[in-house]
C-alpha angles and dihedrals in degrees: 000000000000124000092252092056091047091049091049091049091051090048092051092049091050091049090049091051089049091052092049091048094048092048090051091051091047091052092049090050091049092051090050090049092052091050092050092048089052089050090049091054090049091051092049090053091048091048090053091050092049091050090051091048091049093051090049093050092048098050111134094230092052093048091048092049092051091046091053100038105035103025097034090227121160138182114266117243118259093257090066097046126101126185118208120211118188095326096322126101129206130183117244115240114223 
């Protein structure tokens, strides 16, 4: 074989190795992408569950029940209430 043929053969082999390497890297990147998309879907489901849990914990009736039962809190009578309007306060008449 002549030197030109040998050089061309070497060039073809190097190009083939480059194609194989780039395809392997592309496949690895695709697998990583799929894994991250799966994780994203899991996190979205978890986020939805946490939002639902938060709304349940913050329900007015639940907060009021805990305030009354566990903290022994009660509403003040009307004589002790004041309502503030834009910086002014006025006593509530029973």
